[in-house]
Short mmCIF file of C-alpha atoms in Angstrom, two decimals:
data_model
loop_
_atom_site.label_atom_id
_atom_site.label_comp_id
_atom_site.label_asym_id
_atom_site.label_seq_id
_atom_site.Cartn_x
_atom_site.Cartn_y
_atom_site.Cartn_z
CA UNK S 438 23.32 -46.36 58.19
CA UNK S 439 24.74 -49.49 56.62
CA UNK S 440 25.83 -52.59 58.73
CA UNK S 441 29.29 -52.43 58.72
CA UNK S 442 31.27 -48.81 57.83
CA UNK S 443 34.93 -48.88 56.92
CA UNK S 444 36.63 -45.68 56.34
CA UNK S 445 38.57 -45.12 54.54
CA UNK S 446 37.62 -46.40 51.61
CA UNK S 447 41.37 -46.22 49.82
CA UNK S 448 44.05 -45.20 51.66
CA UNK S 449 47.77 -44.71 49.96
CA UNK S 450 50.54 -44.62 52.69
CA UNK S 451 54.31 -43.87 53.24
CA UNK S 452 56.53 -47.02 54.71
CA UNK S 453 57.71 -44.95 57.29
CA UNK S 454 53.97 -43.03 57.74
CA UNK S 455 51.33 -43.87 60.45
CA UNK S 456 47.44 -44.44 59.90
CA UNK S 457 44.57 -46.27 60.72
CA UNK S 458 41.37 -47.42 59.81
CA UNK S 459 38.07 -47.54 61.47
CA UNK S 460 35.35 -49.93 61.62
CA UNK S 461 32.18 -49.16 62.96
CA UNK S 462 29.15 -51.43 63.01
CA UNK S 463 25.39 -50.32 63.69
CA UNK S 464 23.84 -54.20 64.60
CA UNK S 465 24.38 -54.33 67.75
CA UNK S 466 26.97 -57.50 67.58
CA UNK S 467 28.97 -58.80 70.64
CA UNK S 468 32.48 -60.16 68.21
CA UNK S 469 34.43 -58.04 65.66
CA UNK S 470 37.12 -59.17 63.39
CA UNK S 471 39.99 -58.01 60.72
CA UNK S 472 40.67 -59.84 57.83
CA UNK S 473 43.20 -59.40 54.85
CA UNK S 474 42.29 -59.92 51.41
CA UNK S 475 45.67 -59.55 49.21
CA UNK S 476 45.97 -60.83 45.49
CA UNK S 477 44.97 -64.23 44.40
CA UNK S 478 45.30 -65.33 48.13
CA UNK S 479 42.30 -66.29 50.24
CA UNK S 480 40.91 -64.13 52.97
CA UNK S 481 43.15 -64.47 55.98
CA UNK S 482 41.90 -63.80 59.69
CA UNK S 483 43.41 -61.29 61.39
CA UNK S 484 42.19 -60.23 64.25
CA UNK S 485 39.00 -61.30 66.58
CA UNK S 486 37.46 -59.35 69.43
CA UNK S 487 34.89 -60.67 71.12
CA UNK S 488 33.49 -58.40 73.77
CA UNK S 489 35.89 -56.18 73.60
CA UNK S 490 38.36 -58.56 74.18
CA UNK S 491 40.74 -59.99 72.13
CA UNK S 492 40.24 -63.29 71.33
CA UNK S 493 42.35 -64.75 68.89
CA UNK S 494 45.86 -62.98 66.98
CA UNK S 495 46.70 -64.86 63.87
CA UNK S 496 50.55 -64.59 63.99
CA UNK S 497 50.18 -60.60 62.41
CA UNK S 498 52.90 -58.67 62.06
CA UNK S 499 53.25 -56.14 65.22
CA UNK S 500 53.30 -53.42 62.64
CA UNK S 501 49.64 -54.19 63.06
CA UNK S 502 48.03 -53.09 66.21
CA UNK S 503 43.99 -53.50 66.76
CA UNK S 504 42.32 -51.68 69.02
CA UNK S 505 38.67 -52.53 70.34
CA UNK S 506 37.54 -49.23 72.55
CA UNK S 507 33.86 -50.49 72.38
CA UNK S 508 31.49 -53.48 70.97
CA UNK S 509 30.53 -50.81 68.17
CA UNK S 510 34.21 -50.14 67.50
CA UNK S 511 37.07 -51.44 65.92
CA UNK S 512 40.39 -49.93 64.50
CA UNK S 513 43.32 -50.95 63.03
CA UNK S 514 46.78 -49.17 63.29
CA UNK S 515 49.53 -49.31 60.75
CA UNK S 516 52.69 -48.20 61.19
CA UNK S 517 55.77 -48.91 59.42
CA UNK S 518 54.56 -51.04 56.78
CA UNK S 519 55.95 -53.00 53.54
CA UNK S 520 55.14 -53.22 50.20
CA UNK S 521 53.35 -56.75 50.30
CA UNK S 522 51.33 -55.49 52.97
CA UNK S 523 49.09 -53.28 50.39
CA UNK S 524 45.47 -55.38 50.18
CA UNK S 525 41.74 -54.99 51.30
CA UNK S 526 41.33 -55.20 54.77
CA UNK S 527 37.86 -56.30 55.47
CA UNK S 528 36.10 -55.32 59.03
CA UNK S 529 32.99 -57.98 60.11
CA UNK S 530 31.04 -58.39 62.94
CA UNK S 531 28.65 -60.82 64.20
CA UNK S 532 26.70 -61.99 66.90
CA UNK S 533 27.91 -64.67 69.30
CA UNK S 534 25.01 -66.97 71.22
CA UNK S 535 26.52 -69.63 72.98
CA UNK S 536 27.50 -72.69 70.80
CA UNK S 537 25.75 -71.95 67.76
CA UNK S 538 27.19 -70.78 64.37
CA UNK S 539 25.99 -67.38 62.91
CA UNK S 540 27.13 -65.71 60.06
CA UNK S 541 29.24 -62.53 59.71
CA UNK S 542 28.79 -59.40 58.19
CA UNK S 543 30.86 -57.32 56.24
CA UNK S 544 32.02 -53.99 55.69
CA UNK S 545 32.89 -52.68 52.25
CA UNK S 546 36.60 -52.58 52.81
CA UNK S 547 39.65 -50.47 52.90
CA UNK S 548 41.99 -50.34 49.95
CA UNK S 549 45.41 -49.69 51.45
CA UNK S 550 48.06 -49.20 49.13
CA UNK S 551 51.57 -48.97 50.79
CA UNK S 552 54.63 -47.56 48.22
CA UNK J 516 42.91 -77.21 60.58
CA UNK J 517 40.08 -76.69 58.14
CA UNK J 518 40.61 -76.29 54.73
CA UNK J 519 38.32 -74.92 51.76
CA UNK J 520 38.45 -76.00 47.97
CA UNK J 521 37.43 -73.67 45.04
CA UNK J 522 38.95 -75.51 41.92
CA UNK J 523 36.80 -73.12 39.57
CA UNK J 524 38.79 -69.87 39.22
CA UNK J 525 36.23 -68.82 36.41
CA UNK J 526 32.61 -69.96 35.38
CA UNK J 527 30.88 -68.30 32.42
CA UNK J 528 26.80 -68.77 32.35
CA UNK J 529 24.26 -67.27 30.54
CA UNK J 530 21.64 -64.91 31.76
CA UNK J 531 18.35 -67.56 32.97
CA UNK J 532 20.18 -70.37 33.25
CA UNK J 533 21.51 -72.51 36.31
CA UNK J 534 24.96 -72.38 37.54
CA UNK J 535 26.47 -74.70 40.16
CA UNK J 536 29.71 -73.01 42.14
CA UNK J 537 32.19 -76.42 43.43
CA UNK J 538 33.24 -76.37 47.21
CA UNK J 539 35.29 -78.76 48.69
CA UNK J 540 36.27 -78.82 52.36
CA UNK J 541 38.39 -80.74 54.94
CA UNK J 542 38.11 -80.63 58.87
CA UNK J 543 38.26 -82.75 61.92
CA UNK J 544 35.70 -81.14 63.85
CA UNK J 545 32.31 -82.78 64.78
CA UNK J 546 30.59 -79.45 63.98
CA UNK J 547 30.72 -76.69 61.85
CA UNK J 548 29.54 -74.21 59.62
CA UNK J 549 29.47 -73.44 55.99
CA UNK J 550 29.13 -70.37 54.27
CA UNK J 551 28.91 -68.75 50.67
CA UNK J 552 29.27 -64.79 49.97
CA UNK J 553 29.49 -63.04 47.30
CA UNK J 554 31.80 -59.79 46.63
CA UNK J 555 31.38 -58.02 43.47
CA UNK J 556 33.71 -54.85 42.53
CA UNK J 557 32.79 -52.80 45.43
CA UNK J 558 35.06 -55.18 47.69
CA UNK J 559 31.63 -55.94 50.04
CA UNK J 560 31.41 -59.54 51.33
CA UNK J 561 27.65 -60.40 51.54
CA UNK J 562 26.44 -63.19 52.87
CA UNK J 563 24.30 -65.77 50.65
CA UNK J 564 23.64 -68.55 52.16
CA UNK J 565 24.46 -71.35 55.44
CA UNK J 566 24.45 -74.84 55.76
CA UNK J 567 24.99 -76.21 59.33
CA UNK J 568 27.05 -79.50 59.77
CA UNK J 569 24.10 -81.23 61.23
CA UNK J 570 21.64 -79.90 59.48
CA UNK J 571 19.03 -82.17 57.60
CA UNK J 572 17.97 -80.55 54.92
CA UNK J 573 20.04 -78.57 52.03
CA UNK J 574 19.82 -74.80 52.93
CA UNK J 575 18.14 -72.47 50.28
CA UNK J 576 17.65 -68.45 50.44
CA UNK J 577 15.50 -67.34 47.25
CA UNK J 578 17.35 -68.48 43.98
CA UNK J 579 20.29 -69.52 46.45
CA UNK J 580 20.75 -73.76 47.48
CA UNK J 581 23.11 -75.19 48.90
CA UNK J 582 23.92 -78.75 47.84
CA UNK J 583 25.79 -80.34 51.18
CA UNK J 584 26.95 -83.47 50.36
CA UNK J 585 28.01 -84.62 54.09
CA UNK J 586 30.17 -87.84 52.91
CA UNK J 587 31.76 -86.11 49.97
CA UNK J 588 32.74 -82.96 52.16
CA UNK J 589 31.27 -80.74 49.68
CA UNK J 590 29.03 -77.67 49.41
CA UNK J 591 28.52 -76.31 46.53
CA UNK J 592 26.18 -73.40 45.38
CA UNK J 593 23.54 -73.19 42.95
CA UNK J 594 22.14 -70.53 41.41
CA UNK J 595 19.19 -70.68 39.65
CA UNK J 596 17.71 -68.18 36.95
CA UNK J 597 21.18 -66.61 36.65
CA UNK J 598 21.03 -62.71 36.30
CA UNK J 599 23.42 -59.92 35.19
CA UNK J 600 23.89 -58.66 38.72
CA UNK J 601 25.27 -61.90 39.89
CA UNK J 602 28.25 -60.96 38.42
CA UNK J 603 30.74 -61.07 41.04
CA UNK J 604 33.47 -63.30 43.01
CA UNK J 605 32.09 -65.94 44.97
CA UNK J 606 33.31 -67.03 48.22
CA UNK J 607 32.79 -70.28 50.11
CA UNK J 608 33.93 -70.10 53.30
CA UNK J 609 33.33 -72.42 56.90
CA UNK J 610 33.20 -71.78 60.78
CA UNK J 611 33.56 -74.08 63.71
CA UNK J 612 31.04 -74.11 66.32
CA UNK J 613 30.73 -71.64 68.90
CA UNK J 614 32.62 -68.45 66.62
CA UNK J 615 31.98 -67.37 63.19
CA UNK J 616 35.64 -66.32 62.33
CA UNK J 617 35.75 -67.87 58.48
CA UNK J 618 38.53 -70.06 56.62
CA UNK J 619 37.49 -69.08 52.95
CA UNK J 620 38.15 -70.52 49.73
CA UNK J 621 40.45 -68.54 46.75
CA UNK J 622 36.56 -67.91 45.26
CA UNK J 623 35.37 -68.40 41.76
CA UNK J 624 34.77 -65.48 39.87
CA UNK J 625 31.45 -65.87 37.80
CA UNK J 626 30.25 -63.93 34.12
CA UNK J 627 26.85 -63.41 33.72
CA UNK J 628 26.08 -62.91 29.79
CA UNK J 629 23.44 -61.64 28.13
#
């Protein structure tokens, strides 16, 4: 099993159609997050979870809805979406000790294309 | 806020040689983190490399250094020995202390030539 699983891989979805995509990470990691990646625009935090908990909500659209059922687990639930919001979103995790920095690791990605 | 500079949308370097990847950043906290990763086609972000705010010495993982140049606010990556399979877009990317959710750069996508 890989780090960090994102399925689907490409997903191609109605404006008016429901979905949602699923992160799942096998190293054991306390904090979970969402980020966007759209064209020629940096990456852009979404969502973070850190046990299980949401920690921090970057002003996203509530057409976005994260859910974070366990510390293994994260989803992301689309509903009702625009054009501009096709992108890669990009699931990480990492491990959070107490006042130190630690790097994140990714998944490979979900492709959504909304038309 | 932080704030990450990649002024290098492109860098083109041939297969052996050294290439150095410009990072710029701005922040007003005492301590942070900085980051590169890499993400070629697949859409993967892997991690390279990390240089903490207070640490001493320049980080370096295998053909991976980080040159952190405290004063200037910069971080840039070198790669050394460059190979085909570094193709790829290159993100630099920093933390503050205590979380590791990332303010990234636009990237710099590199060529490798034969």
């Amino acid at each position: 099993e890989t780090g960090v699983t994102q399925t689907p891989r490409h997903l191609v979805m109605g404006m008016t159609n429901k979905k949602s995509l699923k992160c799942e990470q096998h190293l054991g990691h306390n904090a979970m997050y969402w980020y966007k990646q759209s064209a020629k625009k940096p990456l852009e935090l979404m969502f973070v979870y850190s046990l299980e908990e949401r920690v921090e909500n970057n002003s996203v659209p509530s057409r976005f809805s994260p859910e974070c059922p366990n510390s293994s687990h994260l989803f992301l639930h689309l509903h009702t979406l625009q054009p501009e919001d096709s992108a890669l979103y990009l699931c990480a995790s990492s491990q959070e000790p107490r006042g130190r920095v630690t790097e994140a690791f990714f998944g490979q990605g979900t492709r959504l294309t909304v038309v | 806020a932080q704030k990450i500079t990649q002024t290098q949308p492109g860098m083109f370097v041939q297969e052996k040689e050294a290439v150095t990847l410009d990072c710029t950043y701005d922040t007003s906290d005492p301590s942070y983190g900085l980051f590169w990763y890499k993400q070629p086609s697949s859409g993967e972000m892997i991690f390279l490399i990390y240089q903490g705010s207070y640490d001493q010495q320049n980080a370096t993982e295998g053909r991976y250094s980080l040159n952190f140049q405290k004063a200037r606010k910069s971080a840039n990556l070198v790669i050394s020995a460059s190979q085909l399979g570094d193709s790829a877009m290159y993100f630099c990317a920093m933390s503050r202390s205590g979380y590791s959710t990332l303010t990234f750069g636009k990237g710099t996508m590199l060529l490798v030539s034969p």
